[in-house]
Amino acid sequence: MSRALGALAEARAAEFLQRKGFAVVDRNWTCRGGEIDLVCRDGDTLVFVEVRARSSTSHGTPLETVVDVKRRRLIRAAEIYLHVKKRTDAACRFDVVAITGDVVEHIEDAFRAT
């Protein structure tokens, strides 16, 4: 996916989550350990959101692209984010927003940092 399409997907995901009552705290937060597409607040919970988009499912779903290596990078980036932002006491979770064509799917608590 090109940067432009990625940015468009992230904007759609942010808008979708805001309509659900989430507050977007950061976008495209990067560190040496990786990148977090969206950091949101859902009540008292800090949510690290991975946005994945595909034009069709002919080669798999967007959710299927969040493989173990990607999850580990997201977890590491979230650990760094919490340290840098001094939010080590925050309740957190990892969500995925999967976009296929015009369909936006939000998977809450898609994986855990174990």
PDB file of N, CA and C in Angstrom:
ATOM      1  N   MET A   1       0.849  -1.168   0.000  1.00  0.00           N
ATOM      2  CA  MET A   1       0.000   0.000   0.000  1.00  0.00           C
ATOM      3  C   MET A   1       0.898   1.235   0.000  1.00  0.00           C
ATOM      4  N   SER A   2       0.566   2.203  -0.815  1.00  0.00           N
ATOM      5  CA  SER A   2       1.352   3.431  -0.890  1.00  0.00           C
ATOM      6  C   SER A   2       1.113   4.282   0.349  1.00  0.00           C
ATOM      7  N   ARG A   3       2.008   5.242   0.558  1.00  0.00           N
ATOM      8  CA  ARG A   3       1.867   6.153   1.710  1.00  0.00           C
ATOM      9  C   ARG A   3       0.550   6.921   1.645  1.00  0.00           C
ATOM     10  N   ALA A   4       0.173   7.343   0.442  1.00  0.00           N
ATOM     11  CA  ALA A   4      -1.065   8.116   0.284  1.00  0.00           C
ATOM     12  C   ALA A   4      -2.276   7.272   0.656  1.00  0.00           C
ATOM     13  N   LEU A   5      -2.308   6.018   0.201  1.00  0.00           N
ATOM     14  CA  LEU A   5      -3.430   5.139   0.537  1.00  0.00           C
ATOM     15  C   LEU A   5      -3.425   4.809   2.033  1.00  0.00           C
ATOM     16  N   GLY A   6      -2.235   4.641   2.591  1.00  0.00           N
ATOM     17  CA  GLY A   6      -2.125   4.394   4.033  1.00  0.00           C
ATOM     18  C   GLY A   6      -2.643   5.560   4.849  1.00  0.00           C
ATOM     19  N   ALA A   7      -2.286   6.772   4.434  1.00  0.00           N
ATOM     20  CA  ALA A   7      -2.751   7.973   5.132  1.00  0.00           C
ATOM     21  C   ALA A   7      -4.274   8.093   5.027  1.00  0.00           C
ATOM     22  N   LEU A   8      -4.817   7.772   3.874  1.00  0.00           N
ATOM     23  CA  LEU A   8      -6.271   7.821   3.678  1.00  0.00           C
ATOM     24  C   LEU A   8      -6.966   6.794   4.574  1.00  0.00           C
ATOM     25  N   ALA A   9      -6.413   5.590   4.651  1.00  0.00           N
ATOM     26  CA  ALA A   9      -6.989   4.543   5.500  1.00  0.00           C
ATOM     27  C   ALA A   9      -6.925   4.956   6.968  1.00  0.00           C
ATOM     28  N   GLU A  10      -5.818   5.536   7.395  1.00  0.00           N
ATOM     29  CA  GLU A  10      -5.689   5.979   8.784  1.00  0.00           C
ATOM     30  C   GLU A  10      -6.675   7.099   9.108  1.00  0.00           C
ATOM     31  N   ALA A  11      -6.896   7.999   8.158  1.00  0.00           N
ATOM     32  CA  ALA A  11      -7.870   9.077   8.362  1.00  0.00           C
ATOM     33  C   ALA A  11      -9.283   8.500   8.486  1.00  0.00           C
ATOM     34  N   ARG A  12      -9.605   7.514   7.647  1.00  0.00           N
ATOM     35  CA  ARG A  12     -10.925   6.861   7.730  1.00  0.00           C
ATOM     36  C   ARG A  12     -11.091   6.152   9.062  1.00  0.00           C
ATOM     37  N   ALA A  13     -10.025   5.481   9.500  1.00  0.00           N
ATOM     38  CA  ALA A  13     -10.076   4.756  10.771  1.00  0.00           C
ATOM     39  C   ALA A  13     -10.256   5.727  11.940  1.00  0.00           C
ATOM     40  N   ALA A  14      -9.523   6.831  11.920  1.00  0.00           N
ATOM     41  CA  ALA A  14      -9.636   7.826  12.997  1.00  0.00           C
ATOM     42  C   ALA A  14     -11.053   8.390  13.056  1.00  0.00           C
ATOM     43  N   GLU A  15     -11.601   8.731  11.901  1.00  0.00           N
ATOM     44  CA  GLU A  15     -12.970   9.255  11.851  1.00  0.00           C
ATOM     45  C   GLU A  15     -13.967   8.228  12.369  1.00  0.00           C
ATOM     46  N   PHE A  16     -13.803   6.981  11.963  1.00  0.00           N
ATOM     47  CA  PHE A  16     -14.669   5.894  12.395  1.00  0.00           C
ATOM     48  C   PHE A  16     -14.628   5.748  13.919  1.00  0.00           C
ATOM     49  N   LEU A  17     -13.426   5.741  14.493  1.00  0.00           N
ATOM     50  CA  LEU A  17     -13.270   5.581  15.935  1.00  0.00           C
ATOM     51  C   LEU A  17     -13.820   6.788  16.703  1.00  0.00           C
ATOM     52  N   GLN A  18     -13.621   7.981  16.159  1.00  0.00           N
ATOM     53  CA  GLN A  18     -14.159   9.173  16.808  1.00  0.00           C
ATOM     54  C   GLN A  18     -15.686   9.129  16.850  1.00  0.00           C
ATOM     55  N   ARG A  19     -16.306   8.631  15.796  1.00  0.00           N
ATOM     56  CA  ARG A  19     -17.775   8.484  15.785  1.00  0.00           C
ATOM     57  C   ARG A  19     -18.232   7.490  16.849  1.00  0.00           C
ATOM     58  N   LYS A  20     -17.353   6.536  17.210  1.00  0.00           N
ATOM     59  CA  LYS A  20     -17.661   5.564  18.256  1.00  0.00           C
ATOM     60  C   LYS A  20     -17.357   6.114  19.653  1.00  0.00           C
ATOM     61  N   GLY A  21     -16.848   7.351  19.727  1.00  0.00           N
ATOM     62  CA  GLY A  21     -16.587   7.966  21.019  1.00  0.00           C
ATOM     63  C   GLY A  21     -15.136   7.936  21.471  1.00  0.00           C
ATOM     64  N   PHE A  22     -14.245   7.448  20.630  1.00  0.00           N
ATOM     65  CA  PHE A  22     -12.824   7.438  20.958  1.00  0.00           C
ATOM     66  C   PHE A  22     -12.245   8.834  20.771  1.00  0.00           C
ATOM     67  N   ALA A  23     -11.225   9.164  21.536  1.00  0.00           N
ATOM     68  CA  ALA A  23     -10.482  10.413  21.354  1.00  0.00           C
ATOM     69  C   ALA A  23      -9.111  10.052  20.780  1.00  0.00           C
ATOM     70  N   VAL A  24      -8.757  10.634  19.656  1.00  0.00           N
ATOM     71  CA  VAL A  24      -7.453  10.381  19.050  1.00  0.00           C
ATOM     72  C   VAL A  24      -6.412  11.225  19.786  1.00  0.00           C
ATOM     73  N   VAL A  25      -5.400  10.559  20.318  1.00  0.00           N
ATOM     74  CA  VAL A  25      -4.352  11.221  21.094  1.00  0.00           C
ATOM     75  C   VAL A  25      -3.120  11.484  20.230  1.00  0.00           C
ATOM     76  N   ASP A  26      -2.731  10.518  19.411  1.00  0.00           N
ATOM     77  CA  ASP A  26      -1.573  10.637  18.519  1.00  0.00           C
ATOM     78  C   ASP A  26      -1.835   9.887  17.231  1.00  0.00           C
ATOM     79  N   ARG A  27      -1.197  10.353  16.169  1.00  0.00           N
ATOM     80  CA  ARG A  27      -1.258   9.679  14.865  1.00  0.00           C
ATOM     81  C   ARG A  27       0.159   9.451  14.367  1.00  0.00           C
ATOM     82  N   ASN A  28       0.383   8.289  13.787  1.00  0.00           N
ATOM     83  CA  ASN A  28       1.688   7.947  13.204  1.00  0.00           C
ATOM     84  C   ASN A  28       2.841   8.225  14.160  1.00  0.00           C
ATOM     85  N   TRP A  29       2.717   7.751  15.377  1.00  0.00           N
ATOM     86  CA  TRP A  29       3.768   7.939  16.370  1.00  0.00           C
ATOM     87  C   TRP A  29       4.887   6.958  16.066  1.00  0.00           C
ATOM     88  N   THR A  30       6.085   7.474  15.858  1.00  0.00           N
ATOM     89  CA  THR A  30       7.202   6.607  15.488  1.00  0.00           C
ATOM     90  C   THR A  30       8.311   6.671  16.527  1.00  0.00           C
ATOM     91  N   CYS A  31       9.025   5.566  16.608  1.00  0.00           N
ATOM     92  CA  CYS A  31      10.197   5.462  17.470  1.00  0.00           C
ATOM     93  C   CYS A  31      11.120   4.435  16.821  1.00  0.00           C
ATOM     94  N   ARG A  32      12.243   4.252  17.421  1.00  0.00           N
ATOM     95  CA  ARG A  32      13.193   3.289  16.862  1.00  0.00           C
ATOM     96  C   ARG A  32      12.599   1.876  16.812  1.00  0.00           C
ATOM     97  N   GLY A  33      11.678   1.587  17.705  1.00  0.00           N
ATOM     98  CA  GLY A  33      11.081   0.256  17.769  1.00  0.00           C
ATOM     99  C   GLY A  33       9.961   0.011  16.781  1.00  0.00           C
ATOM    100  N   GLY A  34       9.468   1.054  16.129  1.00  0.00           N
ATOM    101  CA  GLY A  34       8.380   0.861  15.183  1.00  0.00           C
ATOM    102  C   GLY A  34       7.473   2.064  15.082  1.00  0.00           C
ATOM    103  N   GLU A  35       6.251   1.820  14.631  1.00  0.00           N
ATOM    104  CA  GLU A  35       5.276   2.891  14.439  1.00  0.00           C
ATOM    105  C   GLU A  35       3.923   2.434  14.957  1.00  0.00           C
ATOM    106  N   ILE A  36       3.200   3.385  15.534  1.00  0.00           N
ATOM    107  CA  ILE A  36       1.830   3.138  15.964  1.00  0.00           C
ATOM    108  C   ILE A  36       0.954   4.045  15.118  1.00  0.00           C
ATOM    109  N   ASP A  37       0.021   3.438  14.374  1.00  0.00           N
ATOM    110  CA  ASP A  37      -0.819   4.222  13.473  1.00  0.00           C
ATOM    111  C   ASP A  37      -1.659   5.242  14.227  1.00  0.00           C
ATOM    112  N   LEU A  38      -2.400   4.779  15.233  1.00  0.00           N
ATOM    113  CA  LEU A  38      -3.246   5.668  16.029  1.00  0.00           C
ATOM    114  C   LEU A  38      -3.131   5.292  17.499  1.00  0.00           C
ATOM    115  N   VAL A  39      -3.067   6.302  18.332  1.00  0.00           N
ATOM    116  CA  VAL A  39      -3.183   6.099  19.774  1.00  0.00           C
ATOM    117  C   VAL A  39      -4.447   6.841  20.177  1.00  0.00           C
ATOM    118  N   CYS A  40      -5.367   6.113  20.805  1.00  0.00           N
ATOM    119  CA  CYS A  40      -6.658   6.693  21.167  1.00  0.00           C
ATOM    120  C   CYS A  40      -6.952   6.457  22.640  1.00  0.00           C
ATOM    121  N   ARG A  41      -7.921   7.210  23.131  1.00  0.00           N
ATOM    122  CA  ARG A  41      -8.468   6.975  24.451  1.00  0.00           C
ATOM    123  C   ARG A  41      -9.896   6.479  24.283  1.00  0.00           C
ATOM    124  N   ASP A  42     -10.189   5.378  24.945  1.00  0.00           N
ATOM    125  CA  ASP A  42     -11.546   4.842  25.010  1.00  0.00           C
ATOM    126  C   ASP A  42     -11.898   4.804  26.485  1.00  0.00           C
ATOM    127  N   GLY A  43     -12.516   5.874  26.967  1.00  0.00           N
ATOM    128  CA  GLY A  43     -12.727   6.025  28.409  1.00  0.00           C
ATOM    129  C   GLY A  43     -11.381   6.213  29.080  1.00  0.00           C
ATOM    130  N   ASP A  44     -11.084   5.371  30.050  1.00  0.00           N
ATOM    131  CA  ASP A  44      -9.812   5.452  30.762  1.00  0.00           C
ATOM    132  C   ASP A  44      -8.729   4.580  30.136  1.00  0.00           C
ATOM    133  N   THR A  45      -9.045   3.885  29.062  1.00  0.00           N
ATOM    134  CA  THR A  45      -8.113   2.950  28.435  1.00  0.00           C
ATOM    135  C   THR A  45      -7.384   3.607  27.273  1.00  0.00           C
ATOM    136  N   LEU A  46      -6.076   3.431  27.250  1.00  0.00           N
ATOM    137  CA  LEU A  46      -5.258   3.891  26.130  1.00  0.00           C
ATOM    138  C   LEU A  46      -5.246   2.771  25.097  1.00  0.00           C
ATOM    139  N   VAL A  47      -5.602   3.083  23.866  1.00  0.00           N
ATOM    140  CA  VAL A  47      -5.750   2.071  22.825  1.00  0.00           C
ATOM    141  C   VAL A  47      -4.731   2.320  21.716  1.00  0.00           C
ATOM    142  N   PHE A  48      -3.915   1.308  21.444  1.00  0.00           N
ATOM    143  CA  PHE A  48      -2.955   1.358  20.346  1.00  0.00           C
ATOM    144  C   PHE A  48      -3.618   0.674  19.160  1.00  0.00           C
ATOM    145  N   VAL A  49      -3.786   1.420  18.073  1.00  0.00           N
ATOM    146  CA  VAL A  49      -4.572   0.937  16.941  1.00  0.00           C
ATOM    147  C   VAL A  49      -3.681   0.724  15.725  1.00  0.00           C
ATOM    148  N   GLU A  50      -3.755  -0.476  15.180  1.00  0.00           N
ATOM    149  CA  GLU A  50      -3.100  -0.792  13.911  1.00  0.00           C
ATOM    150  C   GLU A  50      -4.168  -0.716  12.831  1.00  0.00           C
ATOM    151  N   VAL A  51      -3.901   0.045  11.783  1.00  0.00           N
ATOM    152  CA  VAL A  51      -4.843   0.206  10.679  1.00  0.00           C
ATOM    153  C   VAL A  51      -4.322  -0.606   9.496  1.00  0.00           C
ATOM    154  N   ARG A  52      -5.163  -1.479   8.971  1.00  0.00           N
ATOM    155  CA  ARG A  52      -4.792  -2.298   7.818  1.00  0.00           C
ATOM    156  C   ARG A  52      -5.880  -2.146   6.762  1.00  0.00           C
ATOM    157  N   ALA A  53      -5.479  -1.992   5.516  1.00  0.00           N
ATOM    158  CA  ALA A  53      -6.453  -1.796   4.442  1.00  0.00           C
ATOM    159  C   ALA A  53      -6.090  -2.638   3.222  1.00  0.00           C
ATOM    160  N   ARG A  54      -7.122  -3.104   2.564  1.00  0.00           N
ATOM    161  CA  ARG A  54      -6.982  -3.844   1.314  1.00  0.00           C
ATOM    162  C   ARG A  54      -8.163  -3.472   0.425  1.00  0.00           C
ATOM    163  N   SER A  55      -7.930  -3.519  -0.872  1.00  0.00           N
ATOM    164  CA  SER A  55      -9.026  -3.201  -1.786  1.00  0.00           C
ATOM    165  C   SER A  55      -9.998  -4.372  -1.910  1.00  0.00           C
ATOM    166  N   SER A  56      -9.504  -5.604  -1.678  1.00  0.00           N
ATOM    167  CA  SER A  56     -10.363  -6.793  -1.716  1.00  0.00           C
ATOM    168  C   SER A  56      -9.732  -7.865  -0.827  1.00  0.00           C
ATOM    169  N   THR A  57     -10.459  -8.961  -0.643  1.00  0.00           N
ATOM    170  CA  THR A  57      -9.937 -10.064   0.169  1.00  0.00           C
ATOM    171  C   THR A  57      -9.415 -11.214  -0.691  1.00  0.00           C
ATOM    172  N   SER A  58      -9.190 -10.970  -1.972  1.00  0.00           N
ATOM    173  CA  SER A  58      -8.745 -12.044  -2.863  1.00  0.00           C
ATOM    174  C   SER A  58      -7.394 -12.628  -2.444  1.00  0.00           C
ATOM    175  N   HIS A  59      -6.584 -11.860  -1.746  1.00  0.00           N
ATOM    176  CA  HIS A  59      -5.298 -12.354  -1.244  1.00  0.00           C
ATOM    177  C   HIS A  59      -5.255 -12.336   0.279  1.00  0.00           C
ATOM    178  N   GLY A  60      -6.414 -12.450   0.908  1.00  0.00           N
ATOM    179  CA  GLY A  60      -6.500 -12.460   2.360  1.00  0.00           C
ATOM    180  C   GLY A  60      -7.115 -11.186   2.898  1.00  0.00           C
ATOM    181  N   THR A  61      -7.487 -11.244   4.160  1.00  0.00           N
ATOM    182  CA  THR A  61      -8.114 -10.096   4.799  1.00  0.00           C
ATOM    183  C   THR A  61      -7.058  -9.179   5.406  1.00  0.00           C
ATOM    184  N   PRO A  62      -7.410  -7.929   5.662  1.00  0.00           N
ATOM    185  CA  PRO A  62      -6.456  -7.026   6.311  1.00  0.00           C
ATOM    186  C   PRO A  62      -6.004  -7.556   7.676  1.00  0.00           C
ATOM    187  N   LEU A  63      -6.924  -8.163   8.418  1.00  0.00           N
ATOM    188  CA  LEU A  63      -6.576  -8.686   9.739  1.00  0.00           C
ATOM    189  C   LEU A  63      -5.510  -9.773   9.654  1.00  0.00           C
ATOM    190  N   GLU A  64      -5.545 -10.562   8.601  1.00  0.00           N
ATOM    191  CA  GLU A  64      -4.556 -11.637   8.427  1.00  0.00           C
ATOM    192  C   GLU A  64      -3.142 -11.100   8.222  1.00  0.00           C
ATOM    193  N   THR A  65      -3.009  -9.822   7.903  1.00  0.00           N
ATOM    194  CA  THR A  65      -1.679  -9.245   7.693  1.00  0.00           C
ATOM    195  C   THR A  65      -1.023  -8.788   8.991  1.00  0.00           C
ATOM    196  N   VAL A  66      -1.764  -8.852  10.094  1.00  0.00           N
ATOM    197  CA  VAL A  66      -1.190  -8.492  11.397  1.00  0.00           C
ATOM    198  C   VAL A  66      -0.591  -9.772  11.987  1.00  0.00           C
ATOM    199  N   VAL A  67       0.571 -10.124  11.471  1.00  0.00           N
ATOM    200  CA  VAL A  67       1.248 -11.370  11.834  1.00  0.00           C
ATOM    201  C   VAL A  67       2.058 -11.180  13.117  1.00  0.00           C
ATOM    202  N   ASP A  68       2.611 -12.264  13.615  1.00  0.00           N
ATOM    203  CA  ASP A  68       3.330 -12.261  14.884  1.00  0.00           C
ATOM    204  C   ASP A  68       4.443 -11.207  14.935  1.00  0.00           C
ATOM    205  N   VAL A  69       5.222 -11.074  13.879  1.00  0.00           N
ATOM    206  CA  VAL A  69       6.312 -10.087  13.858  1.00  0.00           C
ATOM    207  C   VAL A  69       5.746  -8.681  14.007  1.00  0.00           C
ATOM    208  N   LYS A  70       4.658  -8.384  13.312  1.00  0.00           N
ATOM    209  CA  LYS A  70       4.020  -7.070  13.392  1.00  0.00           C
ATOM    210  C   LYS A  70       3.485  -6.818  14.800  1.00  0.00           C
ATOM    211  N   ARG A  71       2.873  -7.835  15.387  1.00  0.00           N
ATOM    212  CA  ARG A  71       2.351  -7.682  16.753  1.00  0.00           C
ATOM    213  C   ARG A  71       3.481  -7.384  17.732  1.00  0.00           C
ATOM    214  N   ARG A  72       4.599  -8.083  17.615  1.00  0.00           N
ATOM    215  CA  ARG A  72       5.737  -7.833  18.508  1.00  0.00           C
ATOM    216  C   ARG A  72       6.259  -6.410  18.347  1.00  0.00           C
ATOM    217  N   ARG A  73       6.342  -5.913  17.111  1.00  0.00           N
ATOM    218  CA  ARG A  73       6.793  -4.539  16.874  1.00  0.00           C
ATOM    219  C   ARG A  73       5.835  -3.524  17.491  1.00  0.00           C
ATOM    220  N   LEU A  74       4.546  -3.781  17.354  1.00  0.00           N
ATOM    221  CA  LEU A  74       3.547  -2.884  17.940  1.00  0.00           C
ATOM    222  C   LEU A  74       3.637  -2.878  19.464  1.00  0.00           C
ATOM    223  N   ILE A  75       3.814  -4.038  20.037  1.00  0.00           N
ATOM    224  CA  ILE A  75       3.938  -4.127  21.495  1.00  0.00           C
ATOM    225  C   ILE A  75       5.176  -3.371  21.957  1.00  0.00           C
ATOM    226  N   ARG A  76       6.290  -3.548  21.264  1.00  0.00           N
ATOM    227  CA  ARG A  76       7.530  -2.850  21.635  1.00  0.00           C
ATOM    228  C   ARG A  76       7.358  -1.336  21.485  1.00  0.00           C
ATOM    229  N   ALA A  77       6.751  -0.893  20.390  1.00  0.00           N
ATOM    230  CA  ALA A  77       6.530   0.542  20.190  1.00  0.00           C
ATOM    231  C   ALA A  77       5.607   1.091  21.274  1.00  0.00           C
ATOM    232  N   ALA A  78       4.596   0.321  21.678  1.00  0.00           N
ATOM    233  CA  ALA A  78       3.684   0.757  22.739  1.00  0.00           C
ATOM    234  C   ALA A  78       4.421   0.882  24.067  1.00  0.00           C
ATOM    235  N   GLU A  79       5.313  -0.048  24.356  1.00  0.00           N
ATOM    236  CA  GLU A  79       6.113   0.034  25.588  1.00  0.00           C
ATOM    237  C   GLU A  79       6.947   1.308  25.596  1.00  0.00           C
ATOM    238  N   ILE A  80       7.559   1.619  24.462  1.00  0.00           N
ATOM    239  CA  ILE A  80       8.366   2.837  24.358  1.00  0.00           C
ATOM    240  C   ILE A  80       7.471   4.068  24.493  1.00  0.00           C
ATOM    241  N   TYR A  81       6.315   4.050  23.832  1.00  0.00           N
ATOM    242  CA  TYR A  81       5.366   5.166  23.915  1.00  0.00           C
ATOM    243  C   TYR A  81       5.000   5.440  25.375  1.00  0.00           C
ATOM    244  N   LEU A  82       4.639   4.395  26.096  1.00  0.00           N
ATOM    245  CA  LEU A  82       4.244   4.549  27.494  1.00  0.00           C
ATOM    246  C   LEU A  82       5.384   5.117  28.337  1.00  0.00           C
ATOM    247  N   HIS A  83       6.593   4.666  28.061  1.00  0.00           N
ATOM    248  CA  HIS A  83       7.760   5.166  28.791  1.00  0.00           C
ATOM    249  C   HIS A  83       8.006   6.651  28.480  1.00  0.00           C
ATOM    250  N   VAL A  84       8.024   6.990  27.195  1.00  0.00           N
ATOM    251  CA  VAL A  84       8.289   8.373  26.764  1.00  0.00           C
ATOM    252  C   VAL A  84       7.215   9.326  27.288  1.00  0.00           C
ATOM    253  N   LYS A  85       5.973   8.902  27.234  1.00  0.00           N
ATOM    254  CA  LYS A  85       4.852   9.748  27.660  1.00  0.00           C
ATOM    255  C   LYS A  85       4.590   9.666  29.167  1.00  0.00           C
ATOM    256  N   LYS A  86       5.420   8.857  29.852  1.00  0.00           N
ATOM    257  CA  LYS A  86       5.281   8.689  31.311  1.00  0.00           C
ATOM    258  C   LYS A  86       3.871   8.227  31.692  1.00  0.00           C
ATOM    259  N   ARG A  87       3.375   7.252  30.965  1.00  0.00           N
ATOM    260  CA  ARG A  87       2.025   6.709  31.188  1.00  0.00           C
ATOM    261  C   ARG A  87       2.099   5.236  31.594  1.00  0.00           C
ATOM    262  N   THR A  88       3.071   4.886  32.395  1.00  0.00           N
ATOM    263  CA  THR A  88       3.292   3.484  32.738  1.00  0.00           C
ATOM    264  C   THR A  88       2.161   2.867  33.558  1.00  0.00           C
ATOM    265  N   ASP A  89       1.262   3.682  34.098  1.00  0.00           N
ATOM    266  CA  ASP A  89       0.160   3.148  34.899  1.00  0.00           C
ATOM    267  C   ASP A  89      -1.144   3.030  34.114  1.00  0.00           C
ATOM    268  N   ALA A  90      -1.120   3.363  32.836  1.00  0.00           N
ATOM    269  CA  ALA A  90      -2.340   3.391  32.035  1.00  0.00           C
ATOM    270  C   ALA A  90      -2.813   1.978  31.673  1.00  0.00           C
ATOM    271  N   ALA A  91      -4.131   1.777  31.728  1.00  0.00           N
ATOM    272  CA  ALA A  91      -4.723   0.551  31.204  1.00  0.00           C
ATOM    273  C   ALA A  91      -4.649   0.646  29.679  1.00  0.00           C
ATOM    274  N   CYS A  92      -4.207  -0.426  29.026  1.00  0.00           N
ATOM    275  CA  CYS A  92      -3.977  -0.383  27.570  1.00  0.00           C
ATOM    276  C   CYS A  92      -4.578  -1.606  26.892  1.00  0.00           C
ATOM    277  N   ARG A  93      -4.807  -1.435  25.593  1.00  0.00           N
ATOM    278  CA  ARG A  93      -5.179  -2.581  24.764  1.00  0.00           C
ATOM    279  C   ARG A  93      -4.754  -2.305  23.324  1.00  0.00           C
ATOM    280  N   PHE A  94      -4.763  -3.365  22.525  1.00  0.00           N
ATOM    281  CA  PHE A  94      -4.391  -3.280  21.117  1.00  0.00           C
ATOM    282  C   PHE A  94      -5.612  -3.613  20.273  1.00  0.00           C
ATOM    283  N   ASP A  95      -6.014  -2.663  19.432  1.00  0.00           N
ATOM    284  CA  ASP A  95      -7.133  -2.854  18.513  1.00  0.00           C
ATOM    285  C   ASP A  95      -6.608  -2.837  17.085  1.00  0.00           C
ATOM    286  N   VAL A  96      -7.397  -3.396  16.184  1.00  0.00           N
ATOM    287  CA  VAL A  96      -7.099  -3.332  14.751  1.00  0.00           C
ATOM    288  C   VAL A  96      -8.328  -2.774  14.053  1.00  0.00           C
ATOM    289  N   VAL A  97      -8.094  -1.839  13.140  1.00  0.00           N
ATOM    290  CA  VAL A  97      -9.159  -1.381  12.249  1.00  0.00           C
ATOM    291  C   VAL A  97      -8.799  -1.930  10.872  1.00  0.00           C
ATOM    292  N   ALA A  98      -9.656  -2.813  10.375  1.00  0.00           N
ATOM    293  CA  ALA A  98      -9.441  -3.468   9.089  1.00  0.00           C
ATOM    294  C   ALA A  98     -10.404  -2.863   8.071  1.00  0.00           C
ATOM    295  N   ILE A  99      -9.844  -2.350   6.990  1.00  0.00           N
ATOM    296  CA  ILE A  99     -10.653  -1.706   5.955  1.00  0.00           C
ATOM    297  C   ILE A  99     -10.516  -2.513   4.670  1.00  0.00           C
ATOM    298  N   THR A 100     -11.661  -2.971   4.156  1.00  0.00           N
ATOM    299  CA  THR A 100     -11.691  -3.690   2.886  1.00  0.00           C
ATOM    300  C   THR A 100     -12.683  -2.977   1.994  1.00  0.00           C
ATOM    301  N   GLY A 101     -12.166  -2.285   0.979  1.00  0.00           N
ATOM    302  CA  GLY A 101     -13.044  -1.491   0.116  1.00  0.00           C
ATOM    303  C   GLY A 101     -13.754  -0.437   0.929  1.00  0.00           C
ATOM    304  N   ASP A 102     -15.084  -0.509   0.983  1.00  0.00           N
ATOM    305  CA  ASP A 102     -15.879   0.458   1.741  1.00  0.00           C
ATOM    306  C   ASP A 102     -16.248  -0.034   3.138  1.00  0.00           C
ATOM    307  N   VAL A 103     -15.818  -1.239   3.490  1.00  0.00           N
ATOM    308  CA  VAL A 103     -16.178  -1.834   4.772  1.00  0.00           C
ATOM    309  C   VAL A 103     -15.091  -1.571   5.804  1.00  0.00           C
ATOM    310  N   VAL A 104     -15.498  -0.993   6.949  1.00  0.00           N
ATOM    311  CA  VAL A 104     -14.576  -0.726   8.054  1.00  0.00           C
ATOM    312  C   VAL A 104     -14.982  -1.613   9.215  1.00  0.00           C
ATOM    313  N   GLU A 105     -14.023  -2.413   9.691  1.00  0.00           N
ATOM    314  CA  GLU A 105     -14.273  -3.328  10.803  1.00  0.00           C
ATOM    315  C   GLU A 105     -13.321  -2.985  11.944  1.00  0.00           C
ATOM    316  N   HIS A 106     -13.861  -2.866  13.139  1.00  0.00           N
ATOM    317  CA  HIS A 106     -13.064  -2.549  14.322  1.00  0.00           C
ATOM    318  C   HIS A 106     -12.993  -3.792  15.206  1.00  0.00           C
ATOM    319  N   ILE A 107     -11.785  -4.285  15.424  1.00  0.00           N
ATOM    320  CA  ILE A 107     -11.582  -5.454  16.273  1.00  0.00           C
ATOM    321  C   ILE A 107     -10.944  -4.965  17.569  1.00  0.00           C
ATOM    322  N   GLU A 108     -11.762  -4.916  18.628  1.00  0.00           N
ATOM    323  CA  GLU A 108     -11.255  -4.478  19.939  1.00  0.00           C
ATOM    324  C   GLU A 108     -10.479  -5.623  20.571  1.00  0.00           C
ATOM    325  N   ASP A 109      -9.389  -5.244  21.277  1.00  0.00           N
ATOM    326  CA  ASP A 109      -8.578  -6.227  21.992  1.00  0.00           C
ATOM    327  C   ASP A 109      -8.165  -7.353  21.039  1.00  0.00           C
ATOM    328  N   ALA A 110      -7.662  -6.961  19.871  1.00  0.00           N
ATOM    329  CA  ALA A 110      -7.306  -7.903  18.819  1.00  0.00           C
ATOM    330  C   ALA A 110      -6.187  -8.852  19.220  1.00  0.00           C
ATOM    331  N   PHE A 111      -5.282  -8.397  20.060  1.00  0.00           N
ATOM    332  CA  PHE A 111      -4.219  -9.261  20.595  1.00  0.00           C
ATOM    333  C   PHE A 111      -3.722  -8.649  21.891  1.00  0.00           C
ATOM    334  N   ARG A 112      -2.967  -9.430  22.628  1.00  0.00           N
ATOM    335  CA  ARG A 112      -2.478  -8.989  23.931  1.00  0.00           C
ATOM    336  C   ARG A 112      -0.971  -9.025  23.983  1.00  0.00           C
ATOM    337  N   ALA A 113      -0.420  -8.184  24.831  1.00  0.00           N
ATOM    338  CA  ALA A 113       1.025  -8.142  25.056  1.00  0.00           C
ATOM    339  C   ALA A 113       1.341  -9.183  26.129  1.00  0.00           C
ATOM    340  N   THR A 114       1.667 -10.379  25.694  1.00  0.00           N
ATOM    341  CA  THR A 114       1.980 -11.445  26.648  1.00  0.00           C
ATOM    342  C   THR A 114       3.385 -11.937  26.476  1.00  0.00           C
TER     343      THR A 114
END
